[in-house]
Coordinates of C-alpha atoms in Angstrom, one line a residue:
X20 CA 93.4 138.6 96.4
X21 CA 94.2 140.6 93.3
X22 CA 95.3 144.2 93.8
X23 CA 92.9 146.9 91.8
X24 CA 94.8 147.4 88.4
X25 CA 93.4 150.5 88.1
X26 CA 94.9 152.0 91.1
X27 CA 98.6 151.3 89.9
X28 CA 100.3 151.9 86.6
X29 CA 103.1 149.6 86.0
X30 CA 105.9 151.7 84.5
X31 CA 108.9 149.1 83.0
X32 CA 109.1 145.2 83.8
X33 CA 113.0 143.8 83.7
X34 CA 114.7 141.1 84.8
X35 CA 118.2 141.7 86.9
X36 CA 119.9 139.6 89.4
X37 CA 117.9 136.5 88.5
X38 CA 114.9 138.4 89.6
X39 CA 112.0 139.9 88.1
X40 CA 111.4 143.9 88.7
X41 CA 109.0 145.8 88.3
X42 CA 108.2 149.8 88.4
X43 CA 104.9 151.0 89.4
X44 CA 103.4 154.1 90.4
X45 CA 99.8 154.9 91.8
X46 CA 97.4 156.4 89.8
X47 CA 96.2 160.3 90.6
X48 CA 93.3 159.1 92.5
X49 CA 90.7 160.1 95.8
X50 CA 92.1 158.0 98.7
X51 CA 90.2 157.8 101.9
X52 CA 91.8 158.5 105.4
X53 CA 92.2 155.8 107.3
X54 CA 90.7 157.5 110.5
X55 CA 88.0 159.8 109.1
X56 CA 86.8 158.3 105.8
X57 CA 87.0 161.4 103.9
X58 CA 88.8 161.2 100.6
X59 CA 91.7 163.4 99.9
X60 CA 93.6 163.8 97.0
X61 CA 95.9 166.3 97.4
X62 CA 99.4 165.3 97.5
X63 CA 102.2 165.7 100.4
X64 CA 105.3 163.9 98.6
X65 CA 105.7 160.5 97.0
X66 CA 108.4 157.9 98.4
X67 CA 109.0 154.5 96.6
X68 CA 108.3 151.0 98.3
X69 CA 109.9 147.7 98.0
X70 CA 107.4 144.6 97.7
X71 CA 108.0 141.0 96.7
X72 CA 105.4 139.1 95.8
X73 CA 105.2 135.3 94.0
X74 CA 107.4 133.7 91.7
X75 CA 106.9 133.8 88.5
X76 CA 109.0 131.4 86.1
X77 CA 111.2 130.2 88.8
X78 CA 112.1 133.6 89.4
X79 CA 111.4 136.1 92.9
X80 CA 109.6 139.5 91.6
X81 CA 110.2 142.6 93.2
X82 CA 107.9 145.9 92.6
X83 CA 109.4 149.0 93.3
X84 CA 105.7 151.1 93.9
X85 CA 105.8 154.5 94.0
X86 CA 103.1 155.5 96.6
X87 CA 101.5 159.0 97.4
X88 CA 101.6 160.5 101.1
X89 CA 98.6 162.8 101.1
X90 CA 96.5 165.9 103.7
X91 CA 93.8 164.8 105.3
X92 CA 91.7 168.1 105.0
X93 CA 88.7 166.8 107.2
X94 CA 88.3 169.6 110.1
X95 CA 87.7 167.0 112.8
X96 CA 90.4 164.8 111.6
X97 CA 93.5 164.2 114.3
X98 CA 95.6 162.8 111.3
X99 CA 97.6 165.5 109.4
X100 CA 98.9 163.3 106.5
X101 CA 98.7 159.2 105.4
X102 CA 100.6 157.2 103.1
X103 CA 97.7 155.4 100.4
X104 CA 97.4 151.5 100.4
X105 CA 96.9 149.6 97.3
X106 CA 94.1 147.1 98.2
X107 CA 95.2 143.6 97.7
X108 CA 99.3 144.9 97.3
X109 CA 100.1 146.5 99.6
X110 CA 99.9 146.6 103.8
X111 CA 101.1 149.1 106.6
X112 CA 104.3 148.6 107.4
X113 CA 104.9 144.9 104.8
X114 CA 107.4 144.3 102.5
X115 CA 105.7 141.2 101.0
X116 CA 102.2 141.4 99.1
X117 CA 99.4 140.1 100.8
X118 CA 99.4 136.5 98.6
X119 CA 103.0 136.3 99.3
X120 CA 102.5 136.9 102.8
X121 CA 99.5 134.0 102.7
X122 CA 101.9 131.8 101.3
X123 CA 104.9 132.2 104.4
X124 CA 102.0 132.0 106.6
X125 CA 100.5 129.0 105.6
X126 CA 103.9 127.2 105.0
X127 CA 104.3 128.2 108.7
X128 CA 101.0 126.4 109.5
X129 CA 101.5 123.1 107.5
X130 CA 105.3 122.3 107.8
X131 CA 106.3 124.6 110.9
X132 CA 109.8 125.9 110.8
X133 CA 112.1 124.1 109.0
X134 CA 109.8 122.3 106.6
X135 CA 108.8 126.2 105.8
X136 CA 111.6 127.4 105.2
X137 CA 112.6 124.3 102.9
X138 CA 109.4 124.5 100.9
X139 CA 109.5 128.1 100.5
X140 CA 113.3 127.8 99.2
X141 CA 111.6 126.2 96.6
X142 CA 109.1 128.6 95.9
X143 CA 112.3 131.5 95.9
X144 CA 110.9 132.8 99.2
X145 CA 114.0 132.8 100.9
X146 CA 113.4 132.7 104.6
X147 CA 114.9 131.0 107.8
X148 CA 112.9 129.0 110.3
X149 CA 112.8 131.0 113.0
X150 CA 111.3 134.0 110.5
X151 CA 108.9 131.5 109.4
X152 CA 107.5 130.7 113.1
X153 CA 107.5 134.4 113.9
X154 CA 104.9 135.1 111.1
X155 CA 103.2 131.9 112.3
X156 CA 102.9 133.1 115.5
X157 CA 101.5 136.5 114.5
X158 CA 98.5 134.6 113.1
X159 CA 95.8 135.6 114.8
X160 CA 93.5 132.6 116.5
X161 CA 89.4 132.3 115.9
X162 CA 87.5 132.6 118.9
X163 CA 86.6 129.1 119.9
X164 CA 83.0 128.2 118.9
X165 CA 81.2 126.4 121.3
X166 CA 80.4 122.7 120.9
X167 CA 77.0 120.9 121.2
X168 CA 78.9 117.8 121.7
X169 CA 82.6 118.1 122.9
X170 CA 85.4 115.5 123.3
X171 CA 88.0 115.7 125.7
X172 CA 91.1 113.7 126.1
X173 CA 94.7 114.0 127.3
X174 CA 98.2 113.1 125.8
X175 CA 101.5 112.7 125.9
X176 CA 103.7 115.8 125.7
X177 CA 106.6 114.7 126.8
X178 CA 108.0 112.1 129.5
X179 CA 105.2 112.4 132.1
X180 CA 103.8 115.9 130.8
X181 CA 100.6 115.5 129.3
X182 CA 98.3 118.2 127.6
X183 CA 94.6 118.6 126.9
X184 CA 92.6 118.2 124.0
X185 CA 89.3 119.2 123.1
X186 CA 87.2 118.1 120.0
X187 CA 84.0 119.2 118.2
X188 CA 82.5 115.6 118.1
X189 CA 80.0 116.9 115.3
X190 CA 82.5 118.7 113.3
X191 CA 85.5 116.1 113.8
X192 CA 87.9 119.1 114.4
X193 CA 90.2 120.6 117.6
X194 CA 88.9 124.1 119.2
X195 CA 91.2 124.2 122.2
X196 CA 94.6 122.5 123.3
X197 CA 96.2 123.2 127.1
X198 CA 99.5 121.7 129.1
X199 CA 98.3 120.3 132.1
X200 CA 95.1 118.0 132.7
X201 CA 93.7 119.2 135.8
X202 CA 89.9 119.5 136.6
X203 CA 89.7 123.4 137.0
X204 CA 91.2 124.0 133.5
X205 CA 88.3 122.3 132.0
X206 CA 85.9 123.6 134.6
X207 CA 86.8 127.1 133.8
X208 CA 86.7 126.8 130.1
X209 CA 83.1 125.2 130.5
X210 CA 82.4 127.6 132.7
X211 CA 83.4 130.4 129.7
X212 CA 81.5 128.5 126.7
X213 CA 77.9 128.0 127.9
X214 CA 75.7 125.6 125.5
X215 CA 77.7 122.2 125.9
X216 CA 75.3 119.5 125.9
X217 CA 77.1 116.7 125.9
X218 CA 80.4 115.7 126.9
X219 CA 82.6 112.6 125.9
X220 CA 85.7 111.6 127.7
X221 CA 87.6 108.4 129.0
X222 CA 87.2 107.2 133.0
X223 CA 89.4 110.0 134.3
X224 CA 88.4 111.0 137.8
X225 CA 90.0 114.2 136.8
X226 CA 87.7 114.8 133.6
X227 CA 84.8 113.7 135.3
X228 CA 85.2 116.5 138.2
X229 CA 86.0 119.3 135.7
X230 CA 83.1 118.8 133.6
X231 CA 80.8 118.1 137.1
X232 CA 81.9 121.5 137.9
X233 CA 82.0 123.5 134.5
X234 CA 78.7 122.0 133.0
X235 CA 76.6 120.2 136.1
X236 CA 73.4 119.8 133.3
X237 CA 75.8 118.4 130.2
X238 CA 75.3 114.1 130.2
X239 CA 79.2 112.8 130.3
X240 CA 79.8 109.6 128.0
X241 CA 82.0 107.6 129.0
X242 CA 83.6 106.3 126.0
X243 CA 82.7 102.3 124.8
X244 CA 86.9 102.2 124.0
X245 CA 88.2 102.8 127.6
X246 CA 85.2 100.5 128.8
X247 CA 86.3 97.8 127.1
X248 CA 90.2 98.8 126.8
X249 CA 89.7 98.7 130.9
X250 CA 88.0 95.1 131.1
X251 CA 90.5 93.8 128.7
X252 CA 93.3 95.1 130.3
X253 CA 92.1 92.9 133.5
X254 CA 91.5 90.1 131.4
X255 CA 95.2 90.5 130.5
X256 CA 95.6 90.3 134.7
X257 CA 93.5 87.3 135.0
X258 CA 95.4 85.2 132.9
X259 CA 98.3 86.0 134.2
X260 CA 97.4 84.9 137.5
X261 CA 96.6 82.1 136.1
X262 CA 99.7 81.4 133.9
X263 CA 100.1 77.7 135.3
X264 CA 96.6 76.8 133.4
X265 CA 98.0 77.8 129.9
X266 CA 99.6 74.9 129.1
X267 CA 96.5 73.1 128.9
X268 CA 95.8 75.8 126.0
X269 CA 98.4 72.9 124.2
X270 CA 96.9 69.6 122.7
X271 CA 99.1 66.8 123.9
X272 CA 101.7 65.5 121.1
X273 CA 100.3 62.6 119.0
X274 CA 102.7 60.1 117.9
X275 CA 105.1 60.4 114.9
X276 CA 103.1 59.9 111.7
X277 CA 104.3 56.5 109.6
X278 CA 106.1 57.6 106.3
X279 CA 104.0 59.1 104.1
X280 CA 103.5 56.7 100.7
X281 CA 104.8 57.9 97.4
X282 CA 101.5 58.2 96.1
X283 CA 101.8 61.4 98.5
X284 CA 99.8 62.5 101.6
X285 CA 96.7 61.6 102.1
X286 CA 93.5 64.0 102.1
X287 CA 91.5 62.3 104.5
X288 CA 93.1 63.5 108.1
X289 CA 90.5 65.8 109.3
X290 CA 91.9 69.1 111.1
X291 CA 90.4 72.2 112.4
X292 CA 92.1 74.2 109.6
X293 CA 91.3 71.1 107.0
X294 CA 87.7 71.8 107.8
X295 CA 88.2 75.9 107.9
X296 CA 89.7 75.8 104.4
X297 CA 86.8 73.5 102.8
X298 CA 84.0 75.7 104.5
X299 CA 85.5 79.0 102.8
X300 CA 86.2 77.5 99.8
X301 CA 82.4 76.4 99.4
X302 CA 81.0 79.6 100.9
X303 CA 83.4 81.4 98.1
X304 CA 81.9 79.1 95.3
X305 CA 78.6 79.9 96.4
X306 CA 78.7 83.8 96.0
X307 CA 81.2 83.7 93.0
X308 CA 79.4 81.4 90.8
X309 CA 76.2 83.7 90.6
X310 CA 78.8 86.1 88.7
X311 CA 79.2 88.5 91.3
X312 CA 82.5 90.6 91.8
X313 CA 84.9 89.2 94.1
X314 CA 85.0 92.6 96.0
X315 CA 81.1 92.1 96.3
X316 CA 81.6 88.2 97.8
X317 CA 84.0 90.2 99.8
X318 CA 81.5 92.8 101.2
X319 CA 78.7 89.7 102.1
X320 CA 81.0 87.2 103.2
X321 CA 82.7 89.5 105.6
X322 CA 86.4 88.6 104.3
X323 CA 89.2 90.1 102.6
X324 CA 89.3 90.3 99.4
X325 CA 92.5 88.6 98.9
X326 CA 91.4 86.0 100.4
X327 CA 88.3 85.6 98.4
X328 CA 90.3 85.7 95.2
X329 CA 92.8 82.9 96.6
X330 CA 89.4 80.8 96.8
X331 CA 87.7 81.9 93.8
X332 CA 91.2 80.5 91.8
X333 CA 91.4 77.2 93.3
X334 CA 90.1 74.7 91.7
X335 CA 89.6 72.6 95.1
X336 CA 90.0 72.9 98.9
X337 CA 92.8 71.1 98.9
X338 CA 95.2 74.1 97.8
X339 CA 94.1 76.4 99.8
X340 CA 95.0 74.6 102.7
X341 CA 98.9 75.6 104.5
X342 CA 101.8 73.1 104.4
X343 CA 103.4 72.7 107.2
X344 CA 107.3 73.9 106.7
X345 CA 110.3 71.2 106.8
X346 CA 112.1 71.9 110.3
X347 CA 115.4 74.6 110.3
X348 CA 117.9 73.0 111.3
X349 CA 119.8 74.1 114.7
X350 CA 123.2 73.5 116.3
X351 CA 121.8 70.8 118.3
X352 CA 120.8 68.8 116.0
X353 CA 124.3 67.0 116.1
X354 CA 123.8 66.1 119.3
X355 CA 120.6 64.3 119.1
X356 CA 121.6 61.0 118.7
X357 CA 123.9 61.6 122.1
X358 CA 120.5 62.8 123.7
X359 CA 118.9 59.5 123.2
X360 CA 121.5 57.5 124.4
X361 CA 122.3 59.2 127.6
X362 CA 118.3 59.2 127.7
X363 CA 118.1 55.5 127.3
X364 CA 121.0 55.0 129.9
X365 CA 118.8 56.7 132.8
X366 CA 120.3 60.2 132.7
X367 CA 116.9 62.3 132.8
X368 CA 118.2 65.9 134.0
X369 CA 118.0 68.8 131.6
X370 CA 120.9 70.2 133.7
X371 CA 123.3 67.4 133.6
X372 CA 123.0 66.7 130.0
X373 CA 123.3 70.5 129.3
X374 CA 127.1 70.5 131.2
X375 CA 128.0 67.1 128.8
X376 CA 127.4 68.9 126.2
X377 CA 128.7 71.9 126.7
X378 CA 131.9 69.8 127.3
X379 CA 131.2 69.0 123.6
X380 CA 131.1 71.9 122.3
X381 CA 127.5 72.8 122.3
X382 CA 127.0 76.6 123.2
X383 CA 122.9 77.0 123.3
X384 CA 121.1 77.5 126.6
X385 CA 119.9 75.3 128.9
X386 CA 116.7 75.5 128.1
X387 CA 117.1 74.7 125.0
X388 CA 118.0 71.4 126.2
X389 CA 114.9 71.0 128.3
X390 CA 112.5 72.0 125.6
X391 CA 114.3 69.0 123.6
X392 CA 113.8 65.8 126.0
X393 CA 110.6 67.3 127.3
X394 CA 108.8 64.9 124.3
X395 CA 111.2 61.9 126.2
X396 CA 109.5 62.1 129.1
X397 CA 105.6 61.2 127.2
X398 CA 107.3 59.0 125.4
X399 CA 107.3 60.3 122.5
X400 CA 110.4 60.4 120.1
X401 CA 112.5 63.1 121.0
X402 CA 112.5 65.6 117.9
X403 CA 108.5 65.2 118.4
X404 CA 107.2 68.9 117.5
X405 CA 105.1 71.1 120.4
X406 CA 103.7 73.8 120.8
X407 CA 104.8 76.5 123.1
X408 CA 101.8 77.8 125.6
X409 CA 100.2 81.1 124.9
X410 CA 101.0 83.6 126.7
X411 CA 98.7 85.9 129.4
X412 CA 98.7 88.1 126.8
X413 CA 97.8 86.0 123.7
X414 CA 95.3 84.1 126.1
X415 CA 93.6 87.5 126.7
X416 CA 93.3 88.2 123.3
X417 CA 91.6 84.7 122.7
X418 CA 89.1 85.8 125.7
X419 CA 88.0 89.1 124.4
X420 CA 88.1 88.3 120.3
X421 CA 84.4 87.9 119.0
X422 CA 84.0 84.3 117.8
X423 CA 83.3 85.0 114.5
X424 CA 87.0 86.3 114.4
X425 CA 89.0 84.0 116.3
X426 CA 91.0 81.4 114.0
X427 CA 90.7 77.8 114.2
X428 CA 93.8 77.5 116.3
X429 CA 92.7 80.6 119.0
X430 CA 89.5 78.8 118.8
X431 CA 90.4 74.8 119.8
X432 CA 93.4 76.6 121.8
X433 CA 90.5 78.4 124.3
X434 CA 88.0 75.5 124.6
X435 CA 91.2 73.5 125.6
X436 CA 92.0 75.8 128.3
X437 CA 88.3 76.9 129.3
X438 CA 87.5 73.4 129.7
X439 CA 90.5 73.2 131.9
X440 CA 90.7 76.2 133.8
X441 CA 87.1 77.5 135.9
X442 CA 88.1 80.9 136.5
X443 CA 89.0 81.5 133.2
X444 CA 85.6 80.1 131.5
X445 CA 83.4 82.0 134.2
X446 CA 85.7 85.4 132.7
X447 CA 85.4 84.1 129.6
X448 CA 81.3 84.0 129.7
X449 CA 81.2 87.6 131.5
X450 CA 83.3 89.0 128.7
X451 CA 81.4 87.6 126.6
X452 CA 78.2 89.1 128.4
X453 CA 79.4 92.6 128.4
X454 CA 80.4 92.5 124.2
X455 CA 76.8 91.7 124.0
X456 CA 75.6 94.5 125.9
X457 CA 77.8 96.9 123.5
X458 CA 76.5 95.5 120.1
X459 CA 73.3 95.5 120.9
X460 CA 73.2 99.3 123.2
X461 CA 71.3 97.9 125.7
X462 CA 72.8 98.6 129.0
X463 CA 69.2 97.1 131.0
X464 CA 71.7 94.0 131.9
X465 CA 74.3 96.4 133.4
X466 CA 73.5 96.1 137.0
X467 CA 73.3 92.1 137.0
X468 CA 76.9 92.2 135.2
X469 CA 78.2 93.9 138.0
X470 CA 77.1 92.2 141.0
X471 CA 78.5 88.8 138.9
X472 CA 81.7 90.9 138.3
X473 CA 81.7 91.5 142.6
X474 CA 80.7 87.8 143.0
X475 CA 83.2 86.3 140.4
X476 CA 85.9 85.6 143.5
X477 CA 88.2 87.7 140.8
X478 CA 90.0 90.4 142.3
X479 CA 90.7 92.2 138.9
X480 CA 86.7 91.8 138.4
X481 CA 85.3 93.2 140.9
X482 CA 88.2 96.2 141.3
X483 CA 86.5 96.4 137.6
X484 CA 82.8 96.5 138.9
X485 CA 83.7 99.2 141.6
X486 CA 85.2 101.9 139.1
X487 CA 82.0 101.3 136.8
X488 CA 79.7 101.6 139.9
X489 CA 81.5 105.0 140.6
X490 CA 80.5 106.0 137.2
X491 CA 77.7 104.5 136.3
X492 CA 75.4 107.1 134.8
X493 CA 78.6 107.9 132.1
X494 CA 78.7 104.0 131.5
X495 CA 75.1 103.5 130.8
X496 CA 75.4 106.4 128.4
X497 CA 78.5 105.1 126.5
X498 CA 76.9 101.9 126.0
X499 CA 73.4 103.0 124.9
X500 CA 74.2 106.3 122.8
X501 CA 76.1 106.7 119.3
X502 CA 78.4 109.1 120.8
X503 CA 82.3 108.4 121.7
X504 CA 86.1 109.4 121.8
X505 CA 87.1 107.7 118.3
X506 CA 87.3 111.6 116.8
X507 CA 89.4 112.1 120.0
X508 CA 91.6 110.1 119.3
X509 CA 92.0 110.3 115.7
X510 CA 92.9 114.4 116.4
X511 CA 95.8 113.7 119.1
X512 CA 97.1 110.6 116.3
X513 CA 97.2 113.7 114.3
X514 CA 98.8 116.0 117.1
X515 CA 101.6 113.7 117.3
X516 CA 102.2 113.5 114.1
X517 CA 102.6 117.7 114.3
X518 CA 104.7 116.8 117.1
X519 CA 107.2 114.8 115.5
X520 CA 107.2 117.0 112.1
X521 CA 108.7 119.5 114.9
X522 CA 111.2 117.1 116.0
X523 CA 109.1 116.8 119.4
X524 CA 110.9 119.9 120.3
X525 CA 107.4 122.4 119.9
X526 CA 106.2 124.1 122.9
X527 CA 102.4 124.2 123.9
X528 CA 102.0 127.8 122.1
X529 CA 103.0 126.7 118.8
X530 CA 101.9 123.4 119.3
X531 CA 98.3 125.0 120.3
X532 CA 98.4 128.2 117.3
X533 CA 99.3 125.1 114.3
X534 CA 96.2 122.6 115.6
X535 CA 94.0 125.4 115.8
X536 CA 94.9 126.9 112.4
X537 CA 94.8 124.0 110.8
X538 CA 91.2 123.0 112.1
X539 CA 90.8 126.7 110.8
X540 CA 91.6 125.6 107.1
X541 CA 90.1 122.2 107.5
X542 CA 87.0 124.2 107.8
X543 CA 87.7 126.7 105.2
X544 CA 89.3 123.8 102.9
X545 CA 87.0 120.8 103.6

């Protein structure tokens, strides 16, 4: 805001100090009172005020503003005399100008105390962090507007403290942040802000009680994210229950390939990533040689577009396909030839030819060892190459990645092991089952899902199908309607970021005034 130039007659500009000054009076002009209204112009005495507003050149200004005290001749009028205010200078009882004081205000919002004070350094504000967060902290809040649709979430404060967060889902900002996620909070903030129509959250029991309580007639979404964060989670569970079937996830070692000719290898073994290569590099071809943009083969073909460009340069399949790296070699490999023949003498314990060795000199682990003659005991020769077994983890990722995603390798590495393990293809096809029922937002087959889920003989499964039966009503509408926590939990990504710009060491106040103000100027600033 510019002040009214009219109002103030600047008197002599200097510099001094390494600051700019400047004198000012006010004009001889009708003030109103600031309790009546009624303008006044006859003067008590004058007194001079101090005010530093923006740099200019590098260098902090100062205005020294003579302002009038004047009578406030209304009969009615309580006040005796008032001191004038410039508009857009000056404020009661400020020593900065109203665009100065913007700026400390805002650096308070943005960068909190420290990163204030540093930026405002800069700008020759001279302030220290604790000055900044007091003028943050005077900032008024907005009253909080209320939401058609509202997301709610916890987080992390600190340790096991966790906080509250609620989201406008249509306007993608925070209204409202509390410590503590118990149901009454919520209840009584629903309770305060009438008009909520619908309500997205996670599974909390807690959640689902408050918002029961605060707004019985808003439809709670249970968000598609937890639904399917949950299942994977006992997926995860599953497999590691069934950790001894994950070998078979492993093809069995072929024998040693004879010594390639010098002509070089041959292009005629046919492997799952052989055949990969060859079907992008056609599909590539296809799209590029209509003259379309490798970002637009990109967009149809569903890749990256690095990838499409590696493809769209070679001139055949062949070198896009991965060599397989020479072996690295270890500090057993002087020992091998000692394996072999303690191997062909009848000495087939892992534990026995790890203590002659360490007599040696070796220093690995035992298991190491193992790992080593495990090929010796198929047969094979002994620096053979295999692959380790995925883990639960891995193996759960397998189950729940779409087809259409999974790599050649995930995708011979599961048929391997669903062939091989029961349980694991019957979780496998109900996985499967319930990825279809999100893509397509049909939730009809819902009920049938579950009693296979109770039927499964899976105790992760059906623990699964009893927290979805408890919530059914939420689950339906996750699955069938567009909304959901993403905007959730984009905001509290963005509240920890806050958090750690504050060194994690921000209480919930400040924490709460800097997320609301800044959903304040995401609004005003869009």
């Amino acid at each position: 805001m510019s002040p009214h130039l009219d109002a103030v007659r600047v008197e002599r500009v200097w510099v001094a100090g390494g600051a700019v000054r400047i004198a000012a009076c006010t004009r001889e002009l009708m003030v109103a009172c600031p309790d009546c209204g009624r303008g006044s112009a006859r003067v008590h005495s004058r007194y001079c005020r101090t005010l530093a507003d923006v740099a200019v050149g590098g260098r902090p200004v100062l205005i020294g503003l003579s302002v009038r005290r004047l009578f406030c001749d209304g009969p009615g009028c309580g006040r005796r005399t008032f001191a004038e205010q410039v508009e857009g200078l000056t404020v009661r009882y400020q020593r900065r100008s109203p665009l100065l004081q913007h700026l400390v205000e805002m650096a308070g919002v943005l960068l909190a105390g420290r990163g204030g004070a540093r930026l405002l350094q800069i700008l020759k504000v001279p302030l220290s962090r604790t000055s900044v967060l007091f003028h943050l902290m005077r900032l008024p809040l907005p009253p909080a507007a209320t939401p058609r649709v509202l997301g709610v979430d916890d987080f992390a404060l600190y340790a096991d403290v966790y906080g509250t967060l609620l989201v406008d889902a249509q306007t993608r900002l925070p209204i409202e942040l509390w410590a503590g996620r118990d149901a009454e909070q919520l209840a009584a903030w629903l309770r305060t802000h009438p008009g909520v129509e619908v309500v997205c959250r996670d599974g909390s029991l807690v959640y689902r009680q408050g918002i029961t309580d605060g707004a019985p007639n808003a439809v709670q979404v249970s968000d598609r994210f937890h639904l399917w964060q949950g299942l994977s989670k006992r997926i995860g569970d599953i497999a590691a229950a069934h950790r001894a079937c994950l070998p078979a996830a492993v093809p069995e070692p072929a024998p040693a390939p004879p010594p390639a000719s010098p002509e070089g290898p041959s292009d005629q073994a046919d492997t799952p990533a052989r055949r990969h290569a060859k079907r992008l590099f056609e599909a590539v071809h296809a799209v590029t040689g209509t003259g379309r943009s490798l970002n637009a083969a990109a967009r149809e073909l569903g890749l990256n577009r690095r990838t499409v460009r590696k493809y769209a340069r070679a001139a055949t399949w062949q070198e896009c396909v991965r060599t397989t790296r020479p072996r690295r070699p270890t500090s057993l490999d002087p020992y091998l030839e000692y394996l072999q023949q303690r191997w062909e003498e009848g000495e087939h314990t892992a534990t026995v030819l790890h203590q002659e060795l360490v007599a040696k000199g070796y220093r690995g682990h035992y298991q190491r060892i193992k790992m080593v003659v495990a090929p010796l005991r198929h047969g094979l020769p002994l620096d053979t190459p295999r692959d380790r077994p995925p883990s639960p983890r891995e193996a759960a990722r397998w189950i729940t990645t779409a087809p259409s995603r999974r790599g050649p390798h995930a995708t011979e590495g599961l048929r391997r092991l669903l062939e091989h393990c029961p349980e694991l293809h019957r979780t496998h096809d109900l996985v499967r089952q319930f990825a279809a029922m999100l893509e397509t937002r049909n939730a009809s087959p819902l009920p049938d899902w579950l009693e296979q889920l109770t039927t499964a003989r899976l105790p992760a499964l059906a623990s699964l199908a009893n927290a979805i039966r408890e919530d059914q009503p939420a689950v339906v509408q996750g699955i069938t309607t567009p909304f959901n926590s993403g905007v959730n939990e984009g905001r509290i990504t963005d509240l920890k970021l806050q958090k750690r710009i504050m060194a994690g060491r921000a209480g919930v106040p400040l924490l709460r005034h800097r997320v609301i103000l800044m959903a304040t100027l995401r609004r005003r600033y869009p």
